[in-house]
Short mmCIF file of C-alpha atoms and ligand atoms in Angstrom, two decimals:
data_model
loop_
_atom_site.label_atom_id
_atom_site.label_comp_id
_atom_site.label_asym_id
_atom_site.label_seq_id
_atom_site.Cartn_x
_atom_site.Cartn_y
_atom_site.Cartn_z
CA MET A 249 -8.52 2.43 -11.38
CA LYS A 250 -9.91 -0.93 -12.40
CA LYS A 251 -6.61 -2.56 -11.35
CA LYS A 252 -6.79 -0.84 -7.95
CA LEU A 253 -10.37 -2.09 -7.48
CA VAL A 254 -9.36 -5.64 -8.35
CA ALA A 255 -6.42 -5.40 -5.93
CA ALA A 256 -8.65 -4.05 -3.17
CA LEU A 257 -11.27 -6.77 -3.78
CA SER A 258 -8.55 -9.44 -3.79
CA LEU A 259 -7.25 -8.07 -0.50
CA LEU A 260 -10.73 -8.20 0.99
CA LEU A 261 -11.13 -11.75 -0.27
CA VAL A 262 -7.83 -12.77 1.33
CA ILE A 263 -8.76 -11.10 4.62
CA GLY A 264 -12.14 -12.80 4.46
CA LEU A 265 -10.59 -16.17 3.82
CA LEU A 266 -8.04 -15.67 6.57
CA SER A 267 -10.64 -14.65 9.12
CA GLY A 268 -12.82 -17.53 7.93
CA CYS A 269 -9.96 -19.92 8.55
CA GLY A 270 -9.40 -18.29 11.91
CA ALA A 271 -13.01 -18.89 12.85
CA ALA A 272 -12.78 -22.51 11.75
CA GLN A 273 -9.63 -22.99 13.82
CA THR A 274 -11.19 -21.46 16.90
CA LYS A 275 -14.18 -23.70 16.45
CA SER A 276 -12.16 -26.93 16.34
CA GLY A 277 -9.93 -25.54 19.10
CA ASP A 278 -13.00 -25.06 21.26
CA THR A 279 -13.99 -28.67 20.84
CA GLY A 280 -10.49 -29.69 21.86
CA SER A 281 -10.43 -27.55 24.94
CA LYS A 282 -13.80 -28.95 26.05
CA ASP A 283 -12.24 -32.36 26.47
CA ALA A 284 -8.60 -32.57 27.47
CA PRO A 285 -6.69 -35.32 25.61
CA ASP A 286 -6.85 -37.77 28.55
CA ILE A 287 -10.65 -37.48 28.76
CA LYS A 288 -11.04 -37.46 24.97
CA ALA A 289 -9.10 -40.72 24.69
CA ILE A 290 -11.58 -42.41 27.06
CA LYS A 291 -14.57 -40.96 25.20
CA ASP A 292 -13.18 -42.05 21.82
CA ARG A 293 -12.63 -45.55 23.19
CA GLY A 294 -16.09 -45.58 24.75
CA VAL A 295 -15.00 -47.39 27.88
CA LEU A 296 -13.15 -46.54 31.12
CA LYS A 297 -10.39 -49.02 31.94
CA VAL A 298 -10.21 -49.56 35.69
CA GLY A 299 -7.83 -51.59 37.81
CA VAL A 300 -9.71 -53.21 40.70
CA LYS A 301 -9.04 -55.94 43.22
CA VAL A 302 -10.70 -59.28 42.57
CA ASP A 303 -9.84 -60.92 45.90
CA VAL A 304 -11.08 -58.35 48.40
CA PRO A 305 -14.71 -59.12 49.26
CA ASN A 306 -16.96 -56.03 49.32
CA PHE A 307 -14.27 -53.83 47.71
CA GLY A 308 -13.41 -55.67 44.50
CA TYR A 309 -14.25 -59.34 44.34
CA LYS A 310 -14.75 -61.76 41.49
CA ASP A 311 -17.43 -64.30 42.24
CA PRO A 312 -16.06 -67.60 40.95
CA LYS A 313 -19.60 -68.82 40.21
CA THR A 314 -20.66 -65.88 38.04
CA ASN A 315 -17.22 -64.45 37.10
CA LYS A 316 -18.73 -61.07 37.94
CA ILE A 317 -16.59 -58.51 39.74
CA ASP A 318 -18.35 -56.26 42.20
CA GLY A 319 -17.87 -54.25 45.37
CA PHE A 320 -17.58 -50.74 46.75
CA GLU A 321 -14.68 -49.79 44.48
CA VAL A 322 -16.43 -51.21 41.41
CA ASP A 323 -19.38 -48.94 42.22
CA LEU A 324 -16.98 -45.98 42.51
CA ALA A 325 -15.50 -46.86 39.11
CA LYS A 326 -18.99 -47.03 37.62
CA ALA A 327 -19.84 -43.57 39.00
CA ILE A 328 -16.75 -42.19 37.25
CA ALA A 329 -17.63 -43.96 33.99
CA LYS A 330 -21.11 -42.45 34.23
CA LYS A 331 -19.58 -39.01 34.66
CA ILE A 332 -17.29 -39.36 31.63
CA LEU A 333 -19.34 -41.54 29.31
CA GLY A 334 -22.88 -41.07 30.57
CA ASN A 335 -23.17 -44.81 31.21
CA ALA A 336 -22.11 -46.55 34.43
CA GLU A 337 -21.75 -49.89 32.66
CA LYS A 338 -18.99 -48.67 30.32
CA VAL A 339 -16.20 -49.99 32.51
CA ASP A 340 -13.53 -52.48 31.55
CA LEU A 341 -12.50 -53.99 34.90
CA GLN A 342 -9.00 -55.42 35.10
CA ALA A 343 -7.66 -57.43 38.03
CA VAL A 344 -4.76 -55.79 39.85
CA THR A 345 -2.67 -56.62 42.89
CA ALA A 346 -0.66 -54.35 45.17
CA LYS A 347 2.32 -55.15 42.94
CA THR A 348 0.75 -54.71 39.49
CA ARG A 349 -1.53 -51.68 39.94
CA GLY A 350 1.26 -49.05 39.55
CA PRO A 351 2.85 -50.61 36.44
CA LEU A 352 -0.60 -51.01 34.82
CA LEU A 353 -1.21 -47.29 35.28
CA ASP A 354 2.27 -46.48 33.94
CA SER A 355 1.72 -48.51 30.77
CA GLY A 356 -1.75 -47.04 30.18
CA GLU A 357 -3.43 -50.44 30.40
CA VAL A 358 -5.75 -48.92 32.97
CA ASP A 359 -6.94 -45.29 33.18
CA ILE A 360 -7.55 -45.37 36.92
CA VAL A 361 -6.99 -47.72 39.84
CA ALA A 362 -9.63 -48.15 42.56
CA ALA A 363 -8.05 -50.98 44.50
CA THR A 364 -7.55 -50.38 48.24
CA PHE A 365 -4.66 -48.14 47.14
CA THR A 366 -3.30 -46.31 50.17
CA ILE A 367 -2.41 -42.68 49.59
CA ASN A 368 1.06 -41.81 50.88
CA GLU A 369 3.70 -39.19 50.16
CA GLU A 370 5.99 -41.56 48.29
CA ARG A 371 3.22 -42.79 45.98
CA LYS A 372 1.99 -39.25 45.38
CA LYS A 373 5.32 -38.59 43.65
CA SER A 374 4.43 -41.22 41.02
CA TYR A 375 0.62 -40.99 40.72
CA ASN A 376 -2.27 -38.58 41.09
CA PHE A 377 -4.55 -39.62 43.94
CA SER A 378 -8.09 -38.46 44.61
CA ASP A 379 -9.05 -37.31 48.08
CA PRO A 380 -9.69 -40.31 50.36
CA TYR A 381 -12.93 -42.30 50.12
CA TYR A 382 -12.22 -44.81 52.89
CA THR A 383 -9.90 -45.29 55.88
CA ASP A 384 -8.70 -48.57 57.27
CA SER A 385 -5.92 -49.82 59.54
CA VAL A 386 -3.39 -52.61 59.22
CA GLY A 387 -4.23 -55.73 61.21
CA LEU A 388 -3.10 -59.29 61.84
CA LEU A 389 -4.89 -62.54 61.00
CA VAL A 390 -3.67 -65.54 62.99
CA LYS A 391 -4.64 -69.14 63.66
CA LYS A 392 -6.97 -69.40 66.67
CA ALA A 393 -5.07 -72.46 67.82
CA ALA A 394 -1.85 -70.44 68.18
CA GLY A 395 -3.43 -68.47 71.02
CA TYR A 396 -1.87 -65.11 70.08
CA THR A 397 -3.63 -62.09 71.56
CA GLY A 398 -1.68 -59.25 69.96
CA LEU A 399 1.47 -58.26 68.08
CA LYS A 400 3.36 -58.47 71.38
CA ASP A 401 3.01 -62.27 71.22
CA LEU A 402 4.70 -62.45 67.80
CA ASN A 403 8.30 -61.88 68.95
CA GLY A 404 10.60 -63.97 66.76
CA LYS A 405 7.70 -64.97 64.45
CA THR A 406 7.26 -64.63 60.70
CA ILE A 407 4.60 -62.42 59.17
CA GLY A 408 3.26 -62.82 55.64
CA VAL A 409 2.73 -59.57 53.73
CA ALA A 410 1.99 -58.60 50.13
CA GLN A 411 4.76 -57.23 47.94
CA SER A 412 4.58 -53.47 47.34
CA SER A 413 2.09 -53.03 50.17
CA THR A 414 2.38 -50.69 53.14
CA SER A 415 1.90 -53.57 55.61
CA LYS A 416 5.56 -54.47 56.21
CA LYS A 417 6.54 -50.91 57.15
CA ALA A 418 3.48 -50.52 59.42
CA ILE A 419 4.19 -53.75 61.32
CA LYS A 420 7.93 -53.11 61.47
CA GLU A 421 7.34 -49.70 63.08
CA ALA A 422 4.83 -51.16 65.55
CA ALA A 423 7.18 -54.04 66.42
CA ASP A 424 10.07 -51.62 66.97
CA LYS A 425 7.90 -49.60 69.35
CA LEU A 426 7.09 -52.76 71.30
CA GLY A 427 10.76 -53.73 71.27
CA ILE A 428 10.09 -57.08 69.56
CA LYS A 429 11.64 -58.60 66.43
CA VAL A 430 9.58 -60.09 63.63
CA SER A 431 10.60 -61.30 60.20
CA PHE A 432 8.65 -61.05 56.96
CA LEU A 433 7.85 -63.26 54.00
CA GLU A 434 6.51 -61.40 50.95
CA PHE A 435 3.92 -62.82 48.55
CA ASN A 436 2.33 -61.71 45.28
CA THR A 437 -1.27 -62.32 46.28
CA TYR A 438 -3.43 -62.56 49.39
CA PRO A 439 -4.67 -66.12 48.76
CA GLU A 440 -0.99 -67.18 48.79
CA ILE A 441 -0.48 -65.55 52.20
CA LYS A 442 -3.58 -67.28 53.56
CA ALA A 443 -2.30 -70.62 52.27
CA ALA A 444 1.07 -69.93 53.95
CA LEU A 445 -0.74 -69.18 57.21
CA ASP A 446 -2.74 -72.41 56.96
CA SER A 447 0.37 -74.46 56.24
CA GLY A 448 2.35 -72.83 59.05
CA ARG A 449 4.94 -71.15 56.80
CA VAL A 450 3.97 -67.84 58.37
CA ASP A 451 2.61 -67.20 61.87
CA ALA A 452 0.45 -64.22 60.91
CA PHE A 453 -1.04 -62.62 57.80
CA SER A 454 -0.89 -58.84 57.84
CA VAL A 455 -2.65 -56.29 55.67
CA ASP A 456 -5.47 -53.75 55.99
CA LYS A 457 -8.29 -55.13 58.16
CA SER A 458 -10.89 -54.81 55.39
CA ILE A 459 -8.77 -57.06 53.20
CA LEU A 460 -8.16 -59.51 56.06
CA SER A 461 -11.89 -59.87 56.70
CA GLY A 462 -12.21 -61.66 53.37
CA TYR A 463 -9.87 -64.40 54.60
CA LEU A 464 -11.37 -64.94 58.02
CA ASP A 465 -12.63 -68.49 58.54
CA ALA A 466 -13.45 -70.88 61.37
CA SER A 467 -9.76 -71.54 62.13
CA THR A 468 -8.58 -67.91 62.18
CA VAL A 469 -9.10 -64.68 64.07
CA ILE A 470 -8.29 -61.01 63.40
CA LEU A 471 -6.42 -59.65 66.42
CA PRO A 472 -7.77 -56.45 68.00
CA ASP A 473 -4.51 -54.55 67.32
CA SER A 474 -4.74 -51.84 64.63
CA PHE A 475 -1.78 -50.03 63.10
CA SER A 476 -1.10 -47.14 60.71
CA PRO A 477 -4.54 -45.98 59.51
CA GLN A 478 -4.56 -46.06 55.70
CA GLU A 479 -6.55 -43.71 53.47
CA TYR A 480 -7.63 -45.12 50.11
CA GLY A 481 -7.67 -42.92 47.01
CA ILE A 482 -8.35 -43.45 43.31
CA ALA A 483 -5.07 -43.22 41.41
CA SER A 484 -4.36 -42.06 37.86
CA LYS A 485 -1.26 -41.50 35.81
CA LYS A 486 0.69 -38.27 36.31
CA GLY A 487 0.06 -35.96 33.37
CA ASN A 488 -3.56 -37.12 32.99
CA ASP A 489 -4.49 -34.14 35.07
CA ALA A 490 -7.97 -33.50 33.67
CA LEU A 491 -8.86 -37.10 34.49
CA ALA A 492 -7.43 -36.72 38.01
CA LYS A 493 -9.55 -33.61 38.54
CA LEU A 494 -12.70 -35.27 37.24
CA VAL A 495 -12.10 -38.31 39.49
CA ASN A 496 -11.47 -36.11 42.50
CA ASP A 497 -14.53 -33.96 41.82
CA THR A 498 -16.65 -37.10 41.51
CA VAL A 499 -15.35 -38.52 44.81
CA ASN A 500 -16.03 -35.23 46.57
CA GLU A 501 -19.51 -34.88 45.07
CA MET A 502 -20.29 -38.43 46.20
CA LYS A 503 -19.03 -37.67 49.70
CA LYS A 504 -21.12 -34.52 49.89
CA SER A 505 -24.29 -36.13 48.58
CA GLY A 506 -23.99 -39.05 51.00
CA GLU A 507 -23.49 -41.57 48.17
CA ILE A 508 -20.17 -42.74 49.58
CA ASP A 509 -21.82 -43.39 52.96
CA ASN A 510 -24.63 -45.25 51.21
CA LEU A 511 -22.12 -47.43 49.37
CA ILE A 512 -20.25 -48.11 52.62
CA LYS A 513 -23.56 -49.34 54.07
CA LYS A 514 -24.49 -51.23 50.90
CA TRP A 515 -21.24 -53.22 51.11
CA SER A 516 -21.45 -53.68 54.91
CA LEU A 517 -18.21 -51.79 55.51
CA LYS A 518 -17.40 -49.76 58.61
N1 LIG B 643 -3.76 -50.69 51.15
C1 LIG B 643 -2.43 -51.15 51.34
C2 LIG B 643 -1.52 -50.59 50.29
O1 LIG B 643 -1.94 -49.85 49.44
C3 LIG B 643 -2.40 -52.66 51.38
C4 LIG B 643 -2.08 -53.35 50.13
C5 LIG B 643 -3.20 -53.47 49.13
O2 LIG B 643 -3.91 -52.52 48.91
O3 LIG B 643 -3.32 -54.54 48.55
O4 LIG B 643 -0.34 -50.85 50.33
#
């Protein structure tokens, strides 16, 4: 009888322990499910790593005097940092170009990219994009002295574009429609294209008009032609799906609340 009692008590003890363990597991599991691994990694690090442009005034621009990077897309990045970390200043801004922004996402050196990154079907196969926060069209910057009035005047001319940008395809399609032939020279950065325009290596500099506006000076003009409207989205790595959702929700909340419109005004964008 005594043996049976001991056995029964032992069994109860084991059940108790097991259910205790179970409760402990559920508890830690709960904490895990609250933050998906991609969000948890950012919280553990305490900073959101963001790829931004540093040569696009009003979007992402590094002031050479202060070394400070600011602009519309920096403000967007800060809003996302605030959402994840509760502090808009917890951003680690890294300079990207059209060519480097994808590889930096792939390698995990940045969590998100907010860098005039046009959403298109091909890119959506490689990255998660938020809904659009801005739309712009491809344009042409030329020397005033050349007297060009539109793409139609650029038959046989050379156009400078950035590597891995959508500009070449947009201009090629527009040129085909007009029945003219243009050739392209590709560069890593926009300042290099502007220098090529100034030195006469290229006859026009083509990219999104918002980017071109940062290179406009007394000797140049942006032609009225506009091609292939581009929608910008915030990109993240495929698989970091909780992060993508959080970014998208933030963009949509900011659109709804009018914050995006306010930022567009703040940075004098159209
Ligand atoms: N927005 C265009 C693109 O994503 C132009 C290039 C750039 O963003 O630098 O291809």
